[in-house]
Coordinates of C-alpha atoms in Angstrom, one line a residue:
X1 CA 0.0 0.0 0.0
X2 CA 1.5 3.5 -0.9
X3 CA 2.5 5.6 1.7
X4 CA 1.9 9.1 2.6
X5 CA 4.7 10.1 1.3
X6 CA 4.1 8.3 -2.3
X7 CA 1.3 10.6 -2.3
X8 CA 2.9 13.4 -1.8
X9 CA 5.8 12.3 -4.7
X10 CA 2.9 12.2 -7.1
X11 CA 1.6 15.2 -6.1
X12 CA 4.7 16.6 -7.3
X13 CA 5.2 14.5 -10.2
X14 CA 2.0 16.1 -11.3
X15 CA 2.8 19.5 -10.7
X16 CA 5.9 19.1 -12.4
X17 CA 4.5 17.5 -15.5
X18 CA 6.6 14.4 -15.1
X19 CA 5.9 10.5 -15.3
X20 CA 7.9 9.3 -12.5
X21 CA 11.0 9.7 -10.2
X22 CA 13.9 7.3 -9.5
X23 CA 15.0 7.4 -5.8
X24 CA 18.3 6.2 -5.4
X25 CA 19.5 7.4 -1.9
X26 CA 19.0 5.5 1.1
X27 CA 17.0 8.7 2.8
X28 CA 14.7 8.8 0.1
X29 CA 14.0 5.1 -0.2
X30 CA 13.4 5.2 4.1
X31 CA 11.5 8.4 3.1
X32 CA 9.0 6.7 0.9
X33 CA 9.1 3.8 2.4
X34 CA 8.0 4.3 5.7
X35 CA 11.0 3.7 7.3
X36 CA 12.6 0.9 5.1
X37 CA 16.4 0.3 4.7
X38 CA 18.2 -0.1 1.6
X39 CA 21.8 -0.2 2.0
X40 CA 24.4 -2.7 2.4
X41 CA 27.8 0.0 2.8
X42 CA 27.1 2.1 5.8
X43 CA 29.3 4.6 4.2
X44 CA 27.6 5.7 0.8
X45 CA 24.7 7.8 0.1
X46 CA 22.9 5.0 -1.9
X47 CA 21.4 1.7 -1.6
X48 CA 21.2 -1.5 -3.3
X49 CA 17.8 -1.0 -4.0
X50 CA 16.3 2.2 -6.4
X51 CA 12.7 2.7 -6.2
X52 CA 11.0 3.9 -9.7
X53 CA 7.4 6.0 -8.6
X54 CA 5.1 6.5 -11.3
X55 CA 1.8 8.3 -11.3
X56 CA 0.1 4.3 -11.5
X57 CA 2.7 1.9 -10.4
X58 CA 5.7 1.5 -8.6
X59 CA 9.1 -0.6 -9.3
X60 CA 12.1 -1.8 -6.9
X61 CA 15.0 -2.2 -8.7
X62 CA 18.0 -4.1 -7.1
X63 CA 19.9 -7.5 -8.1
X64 CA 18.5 -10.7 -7.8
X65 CA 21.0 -11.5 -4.8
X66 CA 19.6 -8.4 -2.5
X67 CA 15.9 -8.9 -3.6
X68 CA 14.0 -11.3 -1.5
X69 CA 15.5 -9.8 2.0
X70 CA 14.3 -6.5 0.7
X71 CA 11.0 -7.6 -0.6
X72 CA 10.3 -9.6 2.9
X73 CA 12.1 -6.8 5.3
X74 CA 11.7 -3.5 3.7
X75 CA 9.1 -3.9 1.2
X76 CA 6.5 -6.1 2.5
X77 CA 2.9 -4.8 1.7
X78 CA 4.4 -1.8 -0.4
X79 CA 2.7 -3.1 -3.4
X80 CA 5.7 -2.5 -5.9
X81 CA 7.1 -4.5 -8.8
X82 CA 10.3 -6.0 -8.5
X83 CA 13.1 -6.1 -11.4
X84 CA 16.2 -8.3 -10.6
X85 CA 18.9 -8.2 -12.8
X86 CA 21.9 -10.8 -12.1
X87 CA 24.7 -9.0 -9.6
X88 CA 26.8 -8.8 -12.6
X89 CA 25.0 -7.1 -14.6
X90 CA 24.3 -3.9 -12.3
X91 CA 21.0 -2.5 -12.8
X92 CA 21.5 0.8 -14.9
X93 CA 20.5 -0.7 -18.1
X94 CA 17.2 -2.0 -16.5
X95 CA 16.4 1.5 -15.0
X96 CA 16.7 3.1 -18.8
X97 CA 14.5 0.8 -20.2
X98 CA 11.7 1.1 -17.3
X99 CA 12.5 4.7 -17.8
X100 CA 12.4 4.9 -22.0
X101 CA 9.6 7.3 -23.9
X102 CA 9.2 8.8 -20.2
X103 CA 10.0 12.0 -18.2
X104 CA 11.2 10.7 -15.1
X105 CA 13.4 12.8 -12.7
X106 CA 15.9 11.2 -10.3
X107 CA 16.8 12.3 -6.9
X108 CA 20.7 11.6 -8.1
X109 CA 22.7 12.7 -11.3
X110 CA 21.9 9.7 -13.6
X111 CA 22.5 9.8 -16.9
X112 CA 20.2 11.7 -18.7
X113 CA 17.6 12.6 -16.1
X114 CA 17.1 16.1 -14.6
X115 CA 18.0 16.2 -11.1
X116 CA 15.4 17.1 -8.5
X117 CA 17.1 16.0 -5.3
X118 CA 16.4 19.6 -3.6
X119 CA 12.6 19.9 -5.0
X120 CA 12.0 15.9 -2.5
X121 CA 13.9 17.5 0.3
X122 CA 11.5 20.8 0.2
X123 CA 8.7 17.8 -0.1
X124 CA 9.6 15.5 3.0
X125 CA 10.6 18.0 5.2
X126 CA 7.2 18.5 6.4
X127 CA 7.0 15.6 8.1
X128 CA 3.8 13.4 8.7
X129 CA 2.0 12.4 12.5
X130 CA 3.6 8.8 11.5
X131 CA 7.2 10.5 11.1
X132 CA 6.7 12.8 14.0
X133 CA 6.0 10.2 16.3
X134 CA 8.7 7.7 15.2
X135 CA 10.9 11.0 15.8
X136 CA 10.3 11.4 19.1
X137 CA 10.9 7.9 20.0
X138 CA 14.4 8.0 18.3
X139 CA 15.2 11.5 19.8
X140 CA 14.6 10.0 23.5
X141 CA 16.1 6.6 23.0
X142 CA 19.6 8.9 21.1
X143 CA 19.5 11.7 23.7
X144 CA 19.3 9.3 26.7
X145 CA 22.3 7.2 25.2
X146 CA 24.2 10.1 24.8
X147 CA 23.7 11.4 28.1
X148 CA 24.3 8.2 29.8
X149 CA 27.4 8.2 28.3
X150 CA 28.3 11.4 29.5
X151 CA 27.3 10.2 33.2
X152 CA 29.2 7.0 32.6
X153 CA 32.9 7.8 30.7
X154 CA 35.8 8.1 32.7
X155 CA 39.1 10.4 32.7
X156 CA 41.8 8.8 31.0
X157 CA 39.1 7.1 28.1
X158 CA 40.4 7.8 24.7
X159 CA 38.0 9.6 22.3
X160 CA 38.0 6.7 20.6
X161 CA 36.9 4.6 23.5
X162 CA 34.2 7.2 24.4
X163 CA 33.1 7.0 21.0
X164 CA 32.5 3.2 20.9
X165 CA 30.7 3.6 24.7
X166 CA 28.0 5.4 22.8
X167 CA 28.1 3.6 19.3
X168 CA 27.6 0.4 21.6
X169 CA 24.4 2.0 22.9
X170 CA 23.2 3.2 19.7
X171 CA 23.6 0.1 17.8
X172 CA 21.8 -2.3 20.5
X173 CA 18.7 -0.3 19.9
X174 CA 19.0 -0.2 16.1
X175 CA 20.4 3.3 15.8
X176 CA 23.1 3.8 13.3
X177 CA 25.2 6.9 14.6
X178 CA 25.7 9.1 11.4
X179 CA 27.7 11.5 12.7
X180 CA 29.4 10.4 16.0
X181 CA 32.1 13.6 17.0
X182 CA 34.2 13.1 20.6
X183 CA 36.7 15.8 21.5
X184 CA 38.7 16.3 25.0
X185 CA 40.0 19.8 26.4
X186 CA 42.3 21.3 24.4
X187 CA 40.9 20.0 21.1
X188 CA 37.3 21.2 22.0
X189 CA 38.8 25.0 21.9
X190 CA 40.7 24.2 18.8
X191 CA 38.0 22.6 16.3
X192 CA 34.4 22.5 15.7
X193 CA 34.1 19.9 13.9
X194 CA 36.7 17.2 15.6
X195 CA 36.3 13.7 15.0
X196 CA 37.7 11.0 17.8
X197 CA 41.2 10.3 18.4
X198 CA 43.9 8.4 20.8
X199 CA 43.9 11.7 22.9
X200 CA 42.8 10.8 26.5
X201 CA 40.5 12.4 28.1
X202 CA 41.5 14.6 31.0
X203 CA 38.7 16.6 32.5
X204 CA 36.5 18.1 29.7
X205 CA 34.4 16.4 27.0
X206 CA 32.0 17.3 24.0
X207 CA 30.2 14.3 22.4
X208 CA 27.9 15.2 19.4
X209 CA 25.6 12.7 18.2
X210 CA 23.4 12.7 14.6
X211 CA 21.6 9.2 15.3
X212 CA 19.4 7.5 12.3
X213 CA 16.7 5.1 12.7
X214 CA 14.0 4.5 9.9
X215 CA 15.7 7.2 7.7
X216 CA 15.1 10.0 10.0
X217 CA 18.0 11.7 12.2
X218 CA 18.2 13.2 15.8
X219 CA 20.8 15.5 16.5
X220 CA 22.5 16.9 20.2
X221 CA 25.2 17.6 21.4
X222 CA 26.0 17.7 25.3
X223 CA 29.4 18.3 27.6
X224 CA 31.1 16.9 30.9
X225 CA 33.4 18.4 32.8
X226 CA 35.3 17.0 35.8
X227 CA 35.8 19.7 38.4
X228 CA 34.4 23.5 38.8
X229 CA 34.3 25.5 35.4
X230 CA 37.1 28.1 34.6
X231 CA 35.8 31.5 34.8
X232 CA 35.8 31.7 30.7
X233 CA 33.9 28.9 29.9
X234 CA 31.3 29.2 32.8
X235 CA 30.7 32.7 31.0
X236 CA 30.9 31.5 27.5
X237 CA 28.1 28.7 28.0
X238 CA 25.4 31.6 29.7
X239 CA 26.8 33.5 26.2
X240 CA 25.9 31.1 24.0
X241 CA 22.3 30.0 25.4
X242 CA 21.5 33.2 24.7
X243 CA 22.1 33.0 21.1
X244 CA 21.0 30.0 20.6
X245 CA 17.6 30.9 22.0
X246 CA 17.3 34.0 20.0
X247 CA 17.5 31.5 17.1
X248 CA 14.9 29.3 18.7
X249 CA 12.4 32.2 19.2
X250 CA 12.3 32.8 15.7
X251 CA 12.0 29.7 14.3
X252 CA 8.2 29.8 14.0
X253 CA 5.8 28.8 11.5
X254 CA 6.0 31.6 8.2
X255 CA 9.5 33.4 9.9
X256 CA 12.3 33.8 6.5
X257 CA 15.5 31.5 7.9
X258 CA 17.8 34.4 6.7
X259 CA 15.8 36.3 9.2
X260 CA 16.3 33.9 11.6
X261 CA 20.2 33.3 10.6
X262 CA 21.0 37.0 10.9
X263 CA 18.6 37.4 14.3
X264 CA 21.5 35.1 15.6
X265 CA 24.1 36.7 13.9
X266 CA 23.6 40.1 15.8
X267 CA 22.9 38.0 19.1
X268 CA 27.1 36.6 18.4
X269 CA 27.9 40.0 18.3
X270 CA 26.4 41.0 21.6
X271 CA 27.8 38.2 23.3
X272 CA 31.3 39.7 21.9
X273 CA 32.0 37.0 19.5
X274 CA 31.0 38.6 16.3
X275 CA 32.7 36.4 13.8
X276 CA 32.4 32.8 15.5
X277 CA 29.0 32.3 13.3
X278 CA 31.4 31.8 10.3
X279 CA 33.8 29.0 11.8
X280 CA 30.5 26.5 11.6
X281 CA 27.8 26.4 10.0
X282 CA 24.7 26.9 12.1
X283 CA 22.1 24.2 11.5
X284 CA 19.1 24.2 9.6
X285 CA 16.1 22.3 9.2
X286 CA 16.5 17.9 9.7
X287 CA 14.7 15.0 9.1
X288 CA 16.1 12.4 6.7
X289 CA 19.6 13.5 7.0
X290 CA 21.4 15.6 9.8
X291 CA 21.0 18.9 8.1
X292 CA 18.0 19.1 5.0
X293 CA 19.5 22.3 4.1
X294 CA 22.3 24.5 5.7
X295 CA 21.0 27.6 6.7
X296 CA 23.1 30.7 4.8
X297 CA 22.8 34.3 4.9
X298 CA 21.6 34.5 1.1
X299 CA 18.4 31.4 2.0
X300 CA 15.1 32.0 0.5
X301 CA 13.1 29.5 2.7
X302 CA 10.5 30.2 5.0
X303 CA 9.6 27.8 8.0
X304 CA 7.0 25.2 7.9
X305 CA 5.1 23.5 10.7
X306 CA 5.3 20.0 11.3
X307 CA 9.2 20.6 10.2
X308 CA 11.9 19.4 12.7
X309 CA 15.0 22.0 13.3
X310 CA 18.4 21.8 14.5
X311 CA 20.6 25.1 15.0
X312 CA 24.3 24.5 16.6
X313 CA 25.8 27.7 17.4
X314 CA 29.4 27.3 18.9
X315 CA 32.0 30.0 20.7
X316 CA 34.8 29.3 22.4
X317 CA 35.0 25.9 24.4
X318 CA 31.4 25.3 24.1
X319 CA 28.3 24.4 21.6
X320 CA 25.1 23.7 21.9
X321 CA 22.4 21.7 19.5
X322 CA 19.0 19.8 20.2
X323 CA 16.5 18.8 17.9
X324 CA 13.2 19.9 18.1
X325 CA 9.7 20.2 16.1
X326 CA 7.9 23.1 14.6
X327 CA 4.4 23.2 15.6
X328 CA 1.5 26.1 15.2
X329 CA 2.1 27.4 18.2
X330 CA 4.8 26.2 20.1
X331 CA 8.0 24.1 19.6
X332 CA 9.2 20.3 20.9
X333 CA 12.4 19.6 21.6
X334 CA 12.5 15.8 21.2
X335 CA 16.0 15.0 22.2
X336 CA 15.1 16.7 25.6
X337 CA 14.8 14.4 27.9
X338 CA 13.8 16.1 31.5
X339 CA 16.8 13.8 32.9
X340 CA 20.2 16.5 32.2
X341 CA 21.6 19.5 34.0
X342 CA 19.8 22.5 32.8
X343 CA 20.3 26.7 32.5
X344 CA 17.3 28.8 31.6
X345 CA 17.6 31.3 29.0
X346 CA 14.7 33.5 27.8
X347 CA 14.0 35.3 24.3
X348 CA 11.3 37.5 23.7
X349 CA 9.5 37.1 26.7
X350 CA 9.9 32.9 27.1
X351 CA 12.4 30.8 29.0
X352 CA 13.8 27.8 27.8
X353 CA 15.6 25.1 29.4
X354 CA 19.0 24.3 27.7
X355 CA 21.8 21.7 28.5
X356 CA 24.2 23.0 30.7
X357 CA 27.4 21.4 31.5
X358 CA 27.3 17.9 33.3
X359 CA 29.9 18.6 36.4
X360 CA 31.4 15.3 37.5

């Protein structure tokens, strides 16, 4: 049975005058899908398994060796057609003949089709009830494995070794860590984007966490510090929960997310740190990857409900990131989990709770 979000494909297969799309990439395929897993290498964008939507039927196309585990574990009751070349013969030459006479657009450069990758990630980033409920369930069980590893790693753990703590977590529940970042003291000053080393840990840890299950991703990020704060850093976290939150504010249904961008831009130059927003990128809207789109001064977009957002300002020694939902009136964090350290922090006439810095 089609899903919602084959509806929504043809919707916009018929608004863009075409006959079908390919879907290539394993967020699209969980995307339309329901949830549905298509890969085989945990590190490429695609899958062994293409889907083909047209505006009356639907193909999986994928070699005869991968096909019955997807068509009993992922496709079961999807009501597609299945074409299984041998392994050897790879499956581009079927996809241009299920494709011949038609105008089909793909959500991957593929020979001859037009590419309308960007158009699908406008489309599924309003999420569904379904999708917002299988959200929150991942954004609990990820943010409650991250902070349990926080509460559990010791000084003198590698990054490395902190890193496989939390993977271990991740992984029993199904959760495949997407992005999984560890650094330790000196490095967590020195790069924003720092991926795990040998470096033990001495007293001060960031872990950040983009976890995937059923296509969609939750993103945090938390701290833990053994021993008081310097003077710096307990200033520098109160700094940056006030930018982050002016961000937050704004991010309601119909607000422009240059608007939005720059409201956080001026609120880095209050807190005295007017150029940190240019040494990382600052978040954007989520869903079926960590970032749909990365939010830039020159964005046209405007925010939609039922959207899911995560913004990740960063100054010195500290960051902050949750992910949360856009609703009509209010917002849901969904990797809060009412179990951390928190620090209030108001904008525009609301206070927010936001992660401090778990003191060990």
């Amino acid at each position: 049975m089609p899903t919602e979000a084959v509806t929504k494909i043809r919707a916009f297969l018929n608004a863009q005058n075409l006959d079908g799309v390919l879907l290539r990439t394993r967020s699209n395929f969980a995307w339309a899908t329901g949830g549905g897993d298509n890969h085989i290498v945990n590190t490429t964008e695609l899958g062994v398994a293409d889907l083909l939507i047209l505006s009356d039927r639907m193909y999986c196309i994928t070699t005869r060796m991968e096909a019955a585990r997807i068509r009993d574990e992922e496709l079961a009751g999807f009501g597609c057609e299945f074409v299984t070349p041998e392994w050897y013969e790879g499956t581009d030459e079927a996809i241009l003949q299920l494709c011949a006479g038609k105008a089909v657009g793909a959500d991957v450069w593929f020979h001859h089709l037009p590419n309308v990758a960007s158009e699908l990630a406008q489309i599924r980033s309003t999420l569904t009830g379904e999708e917002m409920e299988r959200y929150r369930q991942l954004g609990q069980t990820a943010a409650k494995a991250l902070e349990a590893t926080c509460r559990e790693l010791q000084r003198g753990w590698t990054e490395h070794e902190i890193a496989a703590h939390l993977a271990a977590k991740l992984l029993r529940e199904g959760i495949n860590p997407q992005v999984l970042l560890v650094a330790t003291d000196e490095r967590i000053f020195r790069y924003r984007h720092p991926i795990p080393t040998e470096k033990q840990l001495d007293r001060y840890a960031m872990l950040v966490l983009c976890a995937e299950k059923g296509g969609l991703v939750a993103n945090a990020t938390r701290f833990v510090h053994f021993g008081d704060l310097a003077p710096e850093l307990e200033e520098n976290k109160r700094k940056l929960a006030e930018i982050e939150v002016a961000m937050i504010a704004a991010t309601r249904p119909g607000a422009k997310l240059a608007d939005i961008l720059q409201r956080g831009i001026e609120a880095y130059k209050r807190a005295g740190y007017p150029d940190d927003w240019q040494l990382l990128h600052q978040g954007g809207p989520s869903g079926y990857v960590p970032r749909e789109f990365l939010v830039g001064p020159g964005e046209t977009g405007v925010v939609r409900a039922q959207q899911a957002y995560a913004w990740n300002p960063s100054i010195r020694g500290i960051k902050m990131e949750d992910t949360f939902l856009v609703h009509e009136e209010e917002i849901e964090f969904i990797t809060h989990t009412g179990e951390w350290v928190y620090m209030e922090a108001a904008s525009e006439g609301r206070t927010y709770l936001r992660p401090d810095i778990l003191i060990r």
